[in-house]
Amino acid sequence: MHCKKVFIAIVYVVFALVYTTPLLALDGNEMLRRVDKNMQPEAYEMYRKLINIEPDGSKKEFVLYTVKKGQDKMVALFLSPASEKGRSTLRLGDNMWLYIPNVGKPLRITSLQSVVGGVFNNSDILRLDYSVEYNVEQVSDRGDIYLFDLKAKTSSVAYDRLKMQVDKETLLPTTIECYAISGMLIKTLRYTKIKDFGNGIVRPSMLETDSPLYKGYRSVMIFAKVNKKELADEVFSLNYLSKVDELR
Amino acid sequence: MSDCLAPLISCRYSTLYLVPLLFCLLIISPSFLYADEEFSFDLDEFEKKPLEWGGYAELKWEHMDINQGSAFARLNLFEDSISTLDRFTGGLQIDGHYAKGIISFNWLFNASAQQDDLGWSDMADIYEAYVSIKPAPVFTAGVGKKMYRWGKGYAWNPVGFVNRAKDPNNPEESLEGYITAEIDLIKSFSGPLRTAAFTTVILPVWRDVNEDFGELDNVNLAAKLYFLYRDTDIDLTWYTGNSRSTRYGLDFSGNLASNFEIHGELAYVPSQKSVILQDDGSSLIRKTEAFSYLVGLRYLSENDITSIIEYYHNDAGYTEEEMARFFQLVEDGESRFLASGSDVLLERARDMSQKGYAKPQPGRNYLYARFIQKEPFDILYFSPGLTTIVNLEDNSYSISPEIVYTGFTNWELRLRFSYLNGGIFTEYGEKMNSNKLELRVRSFF
């Protein structure tokens, strides 16, 4: 009789764990894929504004039109300011190119450089899904959040390690600390202002960043009009870079 | 020096100090940008419109110290014995497109006017004006005037068979295109070969149509086959036609690391024609089998310095001896003119200079290096840089430090100083100027 009670108690506990905290039953990488899925659809277009804020409060703004397909294909076109208009950047996996209309041909660029200045670099602007570039080493339960320790899959990834805080309820990232291979903190990203973009896309509409390397400087990214969109693979090619505006 | 020029010269020297001073004041003055912590994003102003256009207006001031006694000073300034030259240039470039459905019309206009100590000159040109039709992302066809930039090199492109030759001192500037008809096909794949693209260009050369490309009354064909294979860009280029001799090219570009890119080009011309000056002052057309190549790298260091280094071998270029023969002709021409008043040899030298000896980097072996420090001392949008071009045969060179500031939205300020050095009968030792200070202000709209 005593054994039966113990058995029933164990069954209750197991059921309670399975149904109240189902994500803990998943492995970390699967959880990260869910975070990615919540952040953006498989193929989409969106508009973003990047704002670089200097210590004296002055600002410089850039507006980009972006399309993405699959896990590693992405293009961003500058719509503003006039000095940058028509520039476009393409990412195919680890490859990145910059097309400048005057130059007339795409140049290979690196993920750590920044085509806009400020704290955001190219890999922030052409960010792939986190699960494409990182493996989850550990997930810790910290009350309202999960803390993910992520390690880059290859040396070509811009940041060697990420410490990502994910909201338990929404499974959306809130704060991400980016570390170099030396262990130095390069920058901190903060996602805020969750917004319903329609078609089931509910995600942060603002990303702020600061860096100990740029003391006093901040950069902000505002997301708007995130729409699912069917796109041909050929859109993500060097020959198409001069024609990206025609997708709008 | 005539008295009437005195106010001009006085003004010139005051401008010499005033313009850089104003530039420095602009850089160090507090930013006039609007500061507000509220972030707004009004998408309406970025709605796509059928007609879109933009461009820039530019003002440029240049001050040159003339290398008196050099071959090109003798040729270009023979009737104007001046030791310095100041030049003011105003420029305007307008680009745009009108799109309706699958058809779009694109254009690029460029105009400039300059006043210097020698006089006034101006130009206005249509750099690009073409119609393209794109029924699907895999297929685009176009006709009109279009600029081509084939090749992976930053300063030179030996495989750019339909490119206009660019200025390695300003390789990112727009250039005039050629009138062509073009078809562009793209196909993406999964697997090691990710993209393949094929571009075919028909380039006619008739009277008033692409006249400067080569021999008249020919229709030429050029093609480029592009692959993205295992993270490496590869192009095969080809040109055939009677305006120029047939040529074949190969180029590549790839990243060895996230901060380290390498690229290269190889061009083969079975029968390359060059106009060569003979010992007796006559010229002949030399036909040779030419292999030209370029290897280069782009490296981003931990302290944010981007280095671009390229080595270029031009098999069709002039040897040190051939260049010296040309410089000797200029010297002989001046001597004869001073002795007898005859300018026959000088005219001969001018003719040869236009046929190849005066083009940028006419020699055989060059080293190009450019270093750009991004935003040092936490000064955003401020980029100092240094560019050098070395003629490896005669060891003459140019070296150009510069600073660029882009912190004011839609403005770009560039201050550059170029120093040229080399011995007698060397490329940079015989240039018209020994140095140049240049201030360029661009306003984009």
GROMACS .gro file of N, CA, C and O in nm, chain A residues 47-49 51-54 56-60 63 72 80-83 85 92-93 95 97 102-105 107-108 110-111 113-114 116-118 156 206 213-214 217-218 220 222 224-225 232-234 237-240 243 245-246 248, chain B residues 31 33-41 43 46 48 52 93 97 134 137-138 140 147 149 151 153 157 166 172 174 184 186-188 194-195 197 199 226 228 231 233 253-255 258-259 300 306 374-375 378 380-381 406 409-410 444-445:
model
  456
   47TYR      N    1   1.103   4.661  -4.274
   47TYR     CA    2   1.169   4.792  -4.278
   47TYR      C    3   1.230   4.816  -4.141
   47TYR      O    4   1.171   4.781  -4.038
   48ARG      N    5   1.349   4.874  -4.141
   48ARG     CA    6   1.416   4.903  -4.014
   48ARG      C    7   1.474   5.044  -4.019
   48ARG      O    8   1.520   5.089  -4.124
   49LYS      N    9   1.473   5.107  -3.903
   49LYS     CA   10   1.546   5.234  -3.890
   49LYS      C   11   1.659   5.212  -3.790
   49LYS      O   12   1.636   5.161  -3.680
   51ILE      N   13   1.943   5.404  -3.565
   51ILE     CA   14   1.975   5.537  -3.514
   51ILE      C   15   2.103   5.528  -3.432
   51ILE      O   16   2.108   5.453  -3.334
   52ASN      N   17   2.203   5.602  -3.474
   52ASN     CA   18   2.326   5.612  -3.395
   52ASN      C   19   2.319   5.738  -3.311
   52ASN      O   20   2.299   5.848  -3.363
   53ILE      N   21   2.337   5.722  -3.179
   53ILE     CA   22   2.326   5.837  -3.089
   53ILE      C   23   2.462   5.863  -3.026
   53ILE      O   24   2.520   5.774  -2.963
   54GLU      N   25   2.511   5.984  -3.043
   54GLU     CA   26   2.643   6.020  -2.992
   54GLU      C   27   2.631   6.072  -2.849
   54GLU      O   28   2.521   6.104  -2.802
   56ASP      N   29   2.681   6.350  -2.717
   56ASP     CA   30   2.617   6.481  -2.701
   56ASP      C   31   2.468   6.477  -2.740
   56ASP      O   32   2.402   6.580  -2.742
   57GLY      N   33   2.416   6.359  -2.771
   57GLY     CA   34   2.273   6.344  -2.801
   57GLY      C   35   2.241   6.356  -2.948
   57GLY      O   36   2.128   6.328  -2.990
   58SER      N   37   2.336   6.397  -3.030
   58SER     CA   38   2.307   6.410  -3.173
   58SER      C   39   2.289   6.270  -3.233
   58SER      O   40   2.344   6.172  -3.183
   59LYS      N   41   2.210   6.265  -3.341
   59LYS     CA   42   2.174   6.136  -3.398
   59LYS      C   43   2.200   6.131  -3.548
   59LYS      O   44   2.197   6.233  -3.615
   60LYS      N   45   2.225   6.010  -3.594
   60LYS     CA   46   2.232   5.988  -3.739
   60LYS      C   47   2.145   5.867  -3.769
   60LYS      O   48   2.157   5.764  -3.702
   63VAL      N   49   1.766   5.414  -4.288
   63VAL     CA   50   1.647   5.330  -4.306
   63VAL      C   51   1.680   5.220  -4.406
   63VAL      O   52   1.737   5.247  -4.513
   72ASP      N   53   1.984   3.126  -4.405
   72ASP     CA   54   2.110   3.198  -4.424
   72ASP      C   55   2.112   3.289  -4.546
   72ASP      O   56   2.218   3.319  -4.599
   80SER      N   57   1.762   5.540  -4.694
   80SER     CA   58   1.792   5.673  -4.643
   80SER      C   59   1.911   5.662  -4.550
   80SER      O   60   1.932   5.557  -4.489
   81PRO      N   61   1.995   5.766  -4.535
   81PRO     CA   62   1.989   5.898  -4.597
   81PRO      C   63   2.033   5.895  -4.744
   81PRO      O   64   2.075   5.790  -4.793
   82ALA      N   65   2.024   6.010  -4.808
   82ALA     CA   66   2.054   6.017  -4.951
   82ALA      C   67   2.196   5.972  -4.982
   82ALA      O   68   2.222   5.912  -5.086
   83SER      N   69   2.290   5.998  -4.889
   83SER     CA   70   2.430   5.962  -4.913
   83SER      C   71   2.448   5.810  -4.919
   83SER      O   72   2.547   5.762  -4.974
   85LYS      N   73   2.171   5.595  -5.000
   85LYS     CA   74   2.059   5.536  -5.074
   85LYS      C   75   2.108   5.451  -5.191
   85LYS      O   76   2.196   5.493  -5.267
   92LEU      N   77   2.501   3.547  -4.765
   92LEU     CA   78   2.471   3.407  -4.797
   92LEU      C   79   2.559   3.324  -4.705
   92LEU      O   80   2.679   3.310  -4.730
   93GLY      N   81   2.503   3.274  -4.598
   93GLY     CA   82   2.585   3.200  -4.501
   93GLY      C   83   2.691   3.291  -4.442
   93GLY      O   84   2.662   3.398  -4.390
   95ASN      N   85   2.919   3.440  -4.616
   95ASN     CA   86   2.964   3.537  -4.716
   95ASN      C   87   2.882   3.665  -4.707
   95ASN      O   88   2.760   3.660  -4.697
   97TRP      N   89   2.854   4.070  -4.891
   97TRP     CA   90   2.899   4.163  -4.994
   97TRP      C   91   2.830   4.296  -4.974
   97TRP      O   92   2.717   4.302  -4.924
  102ASN      N   93   2.768   5.371  -5.712
  102ASN     CA   94   2.876   5.436  -5.786
  102ASN      C   95   2.985   5.338  -5.825
  102ASN      O   96   3.041   5.343  -5.934
  103VAL      N   97   3.020   5.249  -5.732
  103VAL     CA   98   3.126   5.152  -5.758
  103VAL      C   99   3.078   5.053  -5.864
  103VAL      O  100   3.155   5.008  -5.949
  104GLY      N  101   2.948   5.018  -5.858
  104GLY     CA  102   2.890   4.937  -5.964
  104GLY      C  103   2.919   4.789  -5.955
  104GLY      O  104   2.882   4.714  -6.043
  105LYS      N  105   2.989   4.745  -5.851
  105LYS     CA  106   3.010   4.601  -5.837
  105LYS      C  107   3.014   4.566  -5.689
  105LYS      O  108   3.053   4.647  -5.605
  107LEU      N  109   3.142   4.425  -5.342
  107LEU     CA  110   3.271   4.401  -5.277
  107LEU      C  111   3.247   4.309  -5.158
  107LEU      O  112   3.151   4.328  -5.084
  108ARG      N  113   3.335   4.212  -5.140
  108ARG     CA  114   3.323   4.128  -5.021
  108ARG      C  115   3.355   4.210  -4.897
  108ARG      O  116   3.451   4.287  -4.896
  110THR      N  117   3.342   4.209  -4.439
  110THR     CA  118   3.352   4.116  -4.327
  110THR      C  119   3.245   4.147  -4.224
  110THR      O  120   3.194   4.259  -4.216
  111SER      N  121   3.213   4.046  -4.145
  111SER     CA  122   3.101   4.059  -4.051
  111SER      C  123   3.130   4.160  -3.940
  111SER      O  124   3.039   4.218  -3.884
  113GLN      N  125   3.300   4.442  -3.967
  113GLN     CA  126   3.299   4.581  -4.011
  113GLN      C  127   3.158   4.638  -3.997
  113GLN      O  128   3.063   4.564  -3.977
  114SER      N  129   3.148   4.770  -4.010
  114SER     CA  130   3.017   4.832  -4.005
  114SER      C  131   3.002   4.924  -4.124
  114SER      O  132   3.085   5.011  -4.147
  116VAL      N  133   2.756   5.126  -4.152
  116VAL     CA  134   2.682   5.246  -4.109
  116VAL      C  135   2.753   5.323  -3.998
  116VAL      O  136   2.705   5.426  -3.954
  117GLY      N  137   2.868   5.276  -3.952
  117GLY     CA  138   2.932   5.339  -3.837
  117GLY      C  139   2.851   5.306  -3.712
  117GLY      O  140   2.751   5.234  -3.717
  118GLY      N  141   2.894   5.357  -3.598
  118GLY     CA  142   2.820   5.333  -3.475
  118GLY      C  143   2.845   5.194  -3.419
  118GLY      O  144   2.940   5.125  -3.458
  156SER      N  145   3.419   3.200  -3.801
  156SER     CA  146   3.380   3.311  -3.888
  156SER      C  147   3.261   3.390  -3.832
  156SER      O  148   3.223   3.492  -3.888
  206MET      N  149   1.193   4.694  -3.105
  206MET     CA  150   1.310   4.782  -3.085
  206MET      C  151   1.428   4.702  -3.032
  206MET      O  152   1.410   4.610  -2.951
  213LEU      N  153   3.335   4.942  -2.590
  213LEU     CA  154   3.434   4.991  -2.686
  213LEU      C  155   3.397   5.128  -2.740
  213LEU      O  156   3.479   5.198  -2.797
  214TYR      N  157   3.269   5.166  -2.729
  214TYR     CA  158   3.221   5.297  -2.775
  214TYR      C  159   3.154   5.366  -2.657
  214TYR      O  160   3.032   5.377  -2.652
  217TYR      N  161   2.833   5.608  -2.659
  217TYR     CA  162   2.757   5.596  -2.784
  217TYR      C  163   2.651   5.487  -2.768
  217TYR      O  164   2.672   5.388  -2.699
  218ARG      N  165   2.539   5.506  -2.835
  218ARG     CA  166   2.434   5.405  -2.837
  218ARG      C  167   2.382   5.391  -2.979
  218ARG      O  168   2.388   5.485  -3.058
  220VAL      N  169   2.028   5.226  -3.192
  220VAL     CA  170   1.893   5.173  -3.175
  220VAL      C  171   1.844   5.126  -3.312
  220VAL      O  172   1.871   5.191  -3.414
  222ILE      N  173   1.482   5.014  -3.496
  222ILE     CA  174   1.336   5.005  -3.483
  222ILE      C  175   1.283   4.923  -3.601
  222ILE      O  176   1.318   4.950  -3.716
  224ALA      N  177   0.971   4.772  -3.839
  224ALA     CA  178   0.835   4.805  -3.881
  224ALA      C  179   0.797   4.717  -3.999
  224ALA      O  180   0.884   4.671  -4.074
  225LYS      N  181   0.667   4.696  -4.013
  225LYS     CA  182   0.613   4.625  -4.130
  225LYS      C  183   0.686   4.493  -4.158
  225LYS      O  184   0.746   4.475  -4.265
  232ALA      N  185   1.214   3.440  -5.453
  232ALA     CA  186   1.294   3.344  -5.530
  232ALA      C  187   1.435   3.340  -5.474
  232ALA      O  188   1.486   3.442  -5.425
  233ASP      N  189   1.500   3.224  -5.482
  233ASP     CA  190   1.638   3.212  -5.433
  233ASP      C  191   1.732   3.308  -5.508
  233ASP      O  192   1.830   3.356  -5.454
  234GLU      N  193   1.700   3.333  -5.635
  234GLU     CA  194   1.789   3.415  -5.719
  234GLU      C  195   1.797   3.560  -5.672
  234GLU      O  196   1.887   3.634  -5.710
  237SER      N  197   2.153   3.696  -5.479
  237SER     CA  198   2.272   3.673  -5.561
  237SER      C  199   2.336   3.807  -5.596
  237SER      O  200   2.271   3.911  -5.592
  238LEU      N  201   2.465   3.803  -5.632
  238LEU     CA  202   2.537   3.927  -5.663
  238LEU      C  203   2.474   4.000  -5.781
  238LEU      O  204   2.464   4.123  -5.780
  239ASN      N  205   2.432   3.925  -5.881
  239ASN     CA  206   2.376   3.989  -6.001
  239ASN      C  207   2.247   4.062  -5.971
  239ASN      O  208   2.205   4.149  -6.047
  240TYR      N  209   2.178   4.026  -5.860
  240TYR     CA  210   2.049   4.087  -5.830
  240TYR      C  211   2.065   4.208  -5.737
  240TYR      O  212   1.969   4.282  -5.715
  243LYS      N  213   1.919   4.540  -5.808
  243LYS     CA  214   1.776   4.543  -5.841
  243LYS      C  215   1.687   4.519  -5.720
  243LYS      O  216   1.567   4.498  -5.734
  245ASP      N  217   1.562   4.702  -5.496
  245ASP     CA  218   1.453   4.797  -5.474
  245ASP      C  219   1.325   4.754  -5.547
  245ASP      O  220   1.215   4.790  -5.506
  246GLU      N  221   1.341   4.677  -5.653
  246GLU     CA  222   1.224   4.634  -5.730
  246GLU      C  223   1.140   4.531  -5.655
  246GLU      O  224   1.029   4.499  -5.697
  248ARG      N  225   1.025   4.585  -5.356
  248ARG     CA  226   0.935   4.655  -5.263
  248ARG      C  227   0.796   4.672  -5.325
  248ARG      O  228   0.780   4.681  -5.444
  279SER      N  229   2.832   6.936  -3.298
  279SER     CA  230   2.740   6.891  -3.402
  279SER      C  231   2.611   6.971  -3.398
  279SER      O  232   2.561   7.004  -3.292
  281LEU      N  233   2.340   6.856  -3.525
  281LEU     CA  234   2.228   6.765  -3.549
  281LEU      C  235   2.127   6.774  -3.436
  281LEU      O  236   2.160   6.800  -3.322
  282TYR      N  237   2.003   6.745  -3.473
  282TYR     CA  238   1.894   6.751  -3.380
  282TYR      C  239   1.903   6.638  -3.277
  282TYR      O  240   1.925   6.524  -3.311
  283ALA      N  241   1.893   6.670  -3.150
  283ALA     CA  242   1.905   6.570  -3.045
  283ALA      C  243   1.772   6.553  -2.975
  283ALA      O  244   1.714   6.647  -2.925
  284ASP      N  245   1.722   6.431  -2.979
  284ASP     CA  246   1.594   6.404  -2.916
  284ASP      C  247   1.592   6.256  -2.881
  284ASP      O  248   1.631   6.171  -2.959
  285GLU      N  249   1.545   6.224  -2.760
  285GLU     CA  250   1.546   6.085  -2.718
  285GLU      C  251   1.427   6.006  -2.773
  285GLU      O  252   1.420   5.886  -2.761
  286GLU      N  253   1.327   6.076  -2.830
  286GLU     CA  254   1.212   6.006  -2.886
  286GLU      C  255   1.250   5.946  -3.021
  286GLU      O  256   1.311   6.013  -3.104
  287PHE      N  257   1.215   5.821  -3.042
  287PHE     CA  258   1.245   5.758  -3.170
  287PHE      C  259   1.114   5.736  -3.245
  287PHE      O  260   1.021   5.679  -3.190
  288SER      N  261   1.108   5.784  -3.366
  288SER     CA  262   0.988   5.763  -3.445
  288SER      C  263   1.027   5.703  -3.579
  288SER      O  264   1.141   5.716  -3.623
  289PHE      N  265   0.933   5.638  -3.640
  289PHE     CA  266   0.961   5.574  -3.768
  289PHE      C  267   0.834   5.582  -3.852
  289PHE      O  268   0.742   5.503  -3.837
  291LEU      N  269   0.672   5.523  -4.182
  291LEU     CA  270   0.699   5.446  -4.304
  291LEU      C  271   0.646   5.513  -4.430
  291LEU      O  272   0.694   5.485  -4.540
  294PHE      N  273   0.871   5.644  -4.689
  294PHE     CA  274   0.956   5.549  -4.762
  294PHE      C  275   0.875   5.459  -4.854
  294PHE      O  276   0.924   5.357  -4.901
  296LYS      N  277   0.732   5.312  -5.177
  296LYS     CA  278   0.796   5.305  -5.308
  296LYS      C  279   0.718   5.388  -5.410
  296LYS      O  280   0.595   5.380  -5.417
  300GLU      N  281   1.205   5.770  -5.888
  300GLU     CA  282   1.293   5.803  -5.775
  300GLU      C  283   1.423   5.857  -5.831
  300GLU      O  284   1.473   5.811  -5.934
  341GLN      N  285   2.600   6.534  -5.995
  341GLN     CA  286   2.568   6.401  -6.047
  341GLN      C  287   2.425   6.368  -6.008
  341GLN      O  288   2.388   6.381  -5.891
  345HIS      N  289   1.563   5.637  -6.143
  345HIS     CA  290   1.498   5.537  -6.226
  345HIS      C  291   1.347   5.557  -6.223
  345HIS      O  292   1.292   5.613  -6.127
  382LYS      N  293   1.247   4.287  -6.670
  382LYS     CA  294   1.279   4.176  -6.579
  382LYS      C  295   1.150   4.098  -6.551
  382LYS      O  296   1.084   4.122  -6.450
  385PRO      N  297   1.300   3.702  -6.151
  385PRO     CA  298   1.433   3.728  -6.094
  385PRO      C  299   1.546   3.657  -6.168
  385PRO      O  300   1.660   3.701  -6.164
  386VAL      N  301   1.514   3.548  -6.239
  386VAL     CA  302   1.620   3.473  -6.307
  386VAL      C  303   1.661   3.536  -6.439
  386VAL      O  304   1.765   3.501  -6.495
  388THR      N  305   1.695   3.901  -6.683
  388THR     CA  306   1.687   4.045  -6.707
  388THR      C  307   1.748   4.074  -6.844
  388THR      O  308   1.854   4.020  -6.877
  395MET      N  309   2.727   5.122  -6.742
  395MET     CA  310   2.864   5.110  -6.693
  395MET      C  311   2.889   4.966  -6.647
  395MET      O  312   2.805   4.908  -6.580
  397ARG      N  313   3.161   4.698  -6.448
  397ARG     CA  314   3.274   4.692  -6.353
  397ARG      C  315   3.309   4.546  -6.328
  397ARG      O  316   3.300   4.497  -6.217
  399GLY      N  317   3.540   4.223  -6.269
  399GLY     CA  318   3.668   4.201  -6.203
  399GLY      C  319   3.658   4.221  -6.053
  399GLY      O  320   3.567   4.287  -6.004
  401GLY      N  321   3.943   4.319  -5.859
  401GLY     CA  322   4.046   4.411  -5.811
  401GLY      C  323   3.986   4.545  -5.769
  401GLY      O  324   3.885   4.589  -5.825
  405ASN      N  325   4.148   4.632  -6.298
  405ASN     CA  326   4.070   4.515  -6.337
  405ASN      C  327   4.115   4.465  -6.474
  405ASN      O  328   4.052   4.497  -6.575
  414LYS      N  329   3.949   5.275  -6.471
  414LYS     CA  330   3.923   5.362  -6.357
  414LYS      C  331   4.051   5.425  -6.307
  414LYS      O  332   4.162   5.381  -6.339
  420GLU      N  333   3.635   5.442  -5.665
  420GLU     CA  334   3.492   5.425  -5.639
  420GLU      C  335   3.406   5.529  -5.711
  420GLU      O  336   3.285   5.536  -5.687
  422SER      N  337   3.200   5.712  -6.020
  422SER     CA  338   3.124   5.667  -6.137
  422SER      C  339   3.204   5.694  -6.265
  422SER      O  340   3.283   5.788  -6.270
  432ASP      N  341   2.094   3.894  -6.879
  432ASP     CA  342   2.151   3.847  -6.753
  432ASP      C  343   2.064   3.732  -6.700
  432ASP      O  344   1.944   3.749  -6.682
  434ILE      N  345   2.030   3.427  -6.395
  434ILE     CA  346   2.078   3.386  -6.263
  434ILE      C  347   2.009   3.255  -6.225
  434ILE      O  348   1.889   3.239  -6.250
  435LYS      N  349   2.082   3.164  -6.164
  435LYS     CA  350   2.020   3.042  -6.112
  435LYS      C  351   2.086   3.007  -5.978
  435LYS      O  352   2.208   3.005  -5.966
  436SER      N  353   2.002   2.981  -5.879
  436SER     CA  354   2.052   2.941  -5.748
  436SER      C  355   2.037   2.791  -5.730
  436SER      O  356   1.945   2.729  -5.784
  442ARG      N  357   2.638   2.735  -5.519
  442ARG     CA  358   2.518   2.802  -5.467
  442ARG      C  359   2.451   2.891  -5.570
  442ARG      O  360   2.331   2.906  -5.571
  443THR      N  361   2.535   2.957  -5.654
  443THR     CA  362   2.479   3.048  -5.755
  443THR      C  363   2.558   3.036  -5.884
  443THR      O  364   2.681   3.019  -5.880
  445ALA      N  365   2.557   3.253  -6.269
  445ALA     CA  366   2.495   3.364  -6.343
  445ALA      C  367   2.572   3.383  -6.473
  445ALA      O  368   2.694   3.364  -6.478
  447THR      N  369   2.611   3.655  -6.796
  447THR     CA  370   2.582   3.787  -6.851
  447THR      C  371   2.641   3.795  -6.992
  447THR      O  372   2.759   3.765  -7.011
  474TYR      N  373   2.949   3.360  -6.390
  474TYR     CA  374   2.981   3.374  -6.247
  474TYR      C  375   2.936   3.251  -6.169
  474TYR      O  376   2.828   3.197  -6.195
  476LEU      N  377   2.922   3.108  -5.750
  476LEU     CA  378   2.958   3.109  -5.608
  476LEU      C  379   2.972   2.963  -5.569
  476LEU      O  380   2.874   2.890  -5.556
  479ASP      N  381   3.178   2.908  -5.108
  479ASP     CA  382   3.210   3.038  -5.048
  479ASP      C  383   3.317   3.116  -5.125
  479ASP      O  384   3.381   3.205  -5.070
  481ASP      N  385   3.381   3.337  -5.485
  481ASP     CA  386   3.328   3.395  -5.608
  481ASP      C  387   3.426   3.366  -5.722
  481ASP      O  388   3.546   3.390  -5.707
  501SER      N  389   3.739   3.557  -5.567
  501SER     CA  390   3.741   3.631  -5.441
  501SER      C  391   3.684   3.540  -5.332
  501SER      O  392   3.585   3.472  -5.354
  502GLY      N  393   3.749   3.539  -5.217
  502GLY     CA  394   3.700   3.455  -5.108
  502GLY      C  395   3.753   3.503  -4.975
  502GLY      O  396   3.851   3.579  -4.969
  503ASN      N  397   3.687   3.460  -4.868
  503ASN     CA  398   3.731   3.496  -4.733
  503ASN      C  399   3.810   3.381  -4.671
  503ASN      O  400   3.760   3.269  -4.664
  506SER      N  401   3.695   3.572  -4.117
  506SER     CA  402   3.590   3.674  -4.119
  506SER      C  403   3.647   3.813  -4.141
  506SER      O  404   3.574   3.906  -4.175
  507ASN      N  405   3.777   3.829  -4.122
  507ASN     CA  406   3.838   3.962  -4.139
  507ASN      C  407   3.946   3.962  -4.247
  507ASN      O  408   4.030   4.052  -4.251
  548LEU      N  409   4.108   4.326  -4.212
  548LEU     CA  410   4.059   4.414  -4.105
  548LEU      C  411   4.129   4.375  -3.976
  548LEU      O  412   4.113   4.263  -3.927
  554THR      N  413   4.144   4.886  -4.194
  554THR     CA  414   4.123   4.805  -4.315
  554THR      C  415   4.240   4.828  -4.409
  554THR      O  416   4.273   4.942  -4.442
  622LYS      N  417   3.917   5.321  -3.914
  622LYS     CA  418   3.777   5.361  -3.894
  622LYS      C  419   3.760   5.421  -3.755
  622LYS      O  420   3.790   5.358  -3.655
  623GLU      N  421   3.714   5.543  -3.752
  623GLU     CA  422   3.670   5.609  -3.630
  623GLU      C  423   3.770   5.597  -3.515
  623GLU      O  424   3.738   5.543  -3.409
  626ASP      N  425   3.745   5.709  -3.089
  626ASP     CA  426   3.598   5.715  -3.069
  626ASP      C  427   3.533   5.831  -3.141
  626ASP      O  428   3.426   5.879  -3.100
  628LEU      N  429   3.318   5.922  -3.416
  628LEU     CA  430   3.233   5.854  -3.513
  628LEU      C  431   3.237   5.924  -3.649
  628LEU      O  432   3.248   6.046  -3.657
  629TYR      N  433   3.229   5.846  -3.753
  629TYR     CA  434   3.220   5.894  -3.893
  629TYR      C  435   3.348   5.962  -3.939
  629TYR      O  436   3.349   6.029  -4.041
  654THR      N  437   3.203   6.204  -4.232
  654THR     CA  438   3.067   6.189  -4.284
  654THR      C  439   2.963   6.208  -4.173
  654THR      O  440   2.852   6.154  -4.182
  657THR      N  441   2.473   6.453  -4.167
  657THR     CA  442   2.389   6.372  -4.255
  657THR      C  443   2.388   6.429  -4.397
  657THR      O  444   2.363   6.548  -4.417
  658ASN      N  445   2.416   6.342  -4.492
  658ASN     CA  446   2.417   6.374  -4.635
  658ASN      C  447   2.530   6.469  -4.677
  658ASN      O  448   2.524   6.530  -4.783
  692PHE      N  449   2.478   6.531  -5.060
  692PHE     CA  450   2.391   6.434  -5.127
  692PHE      C  451   2.245   6.474  -5.112
  692PHE      O  452   2.205   6.530  -5.010
  693PHE      N  453   2.166   6.444  -5.213
  693PHE     CA  454   2.023   6.476  -5.207
  693PHE      C  455   1.940   6.363  -5.266
  693PHE      O  456   1.994   6.273  -5.329
   0.00000   0.00000   0.00000
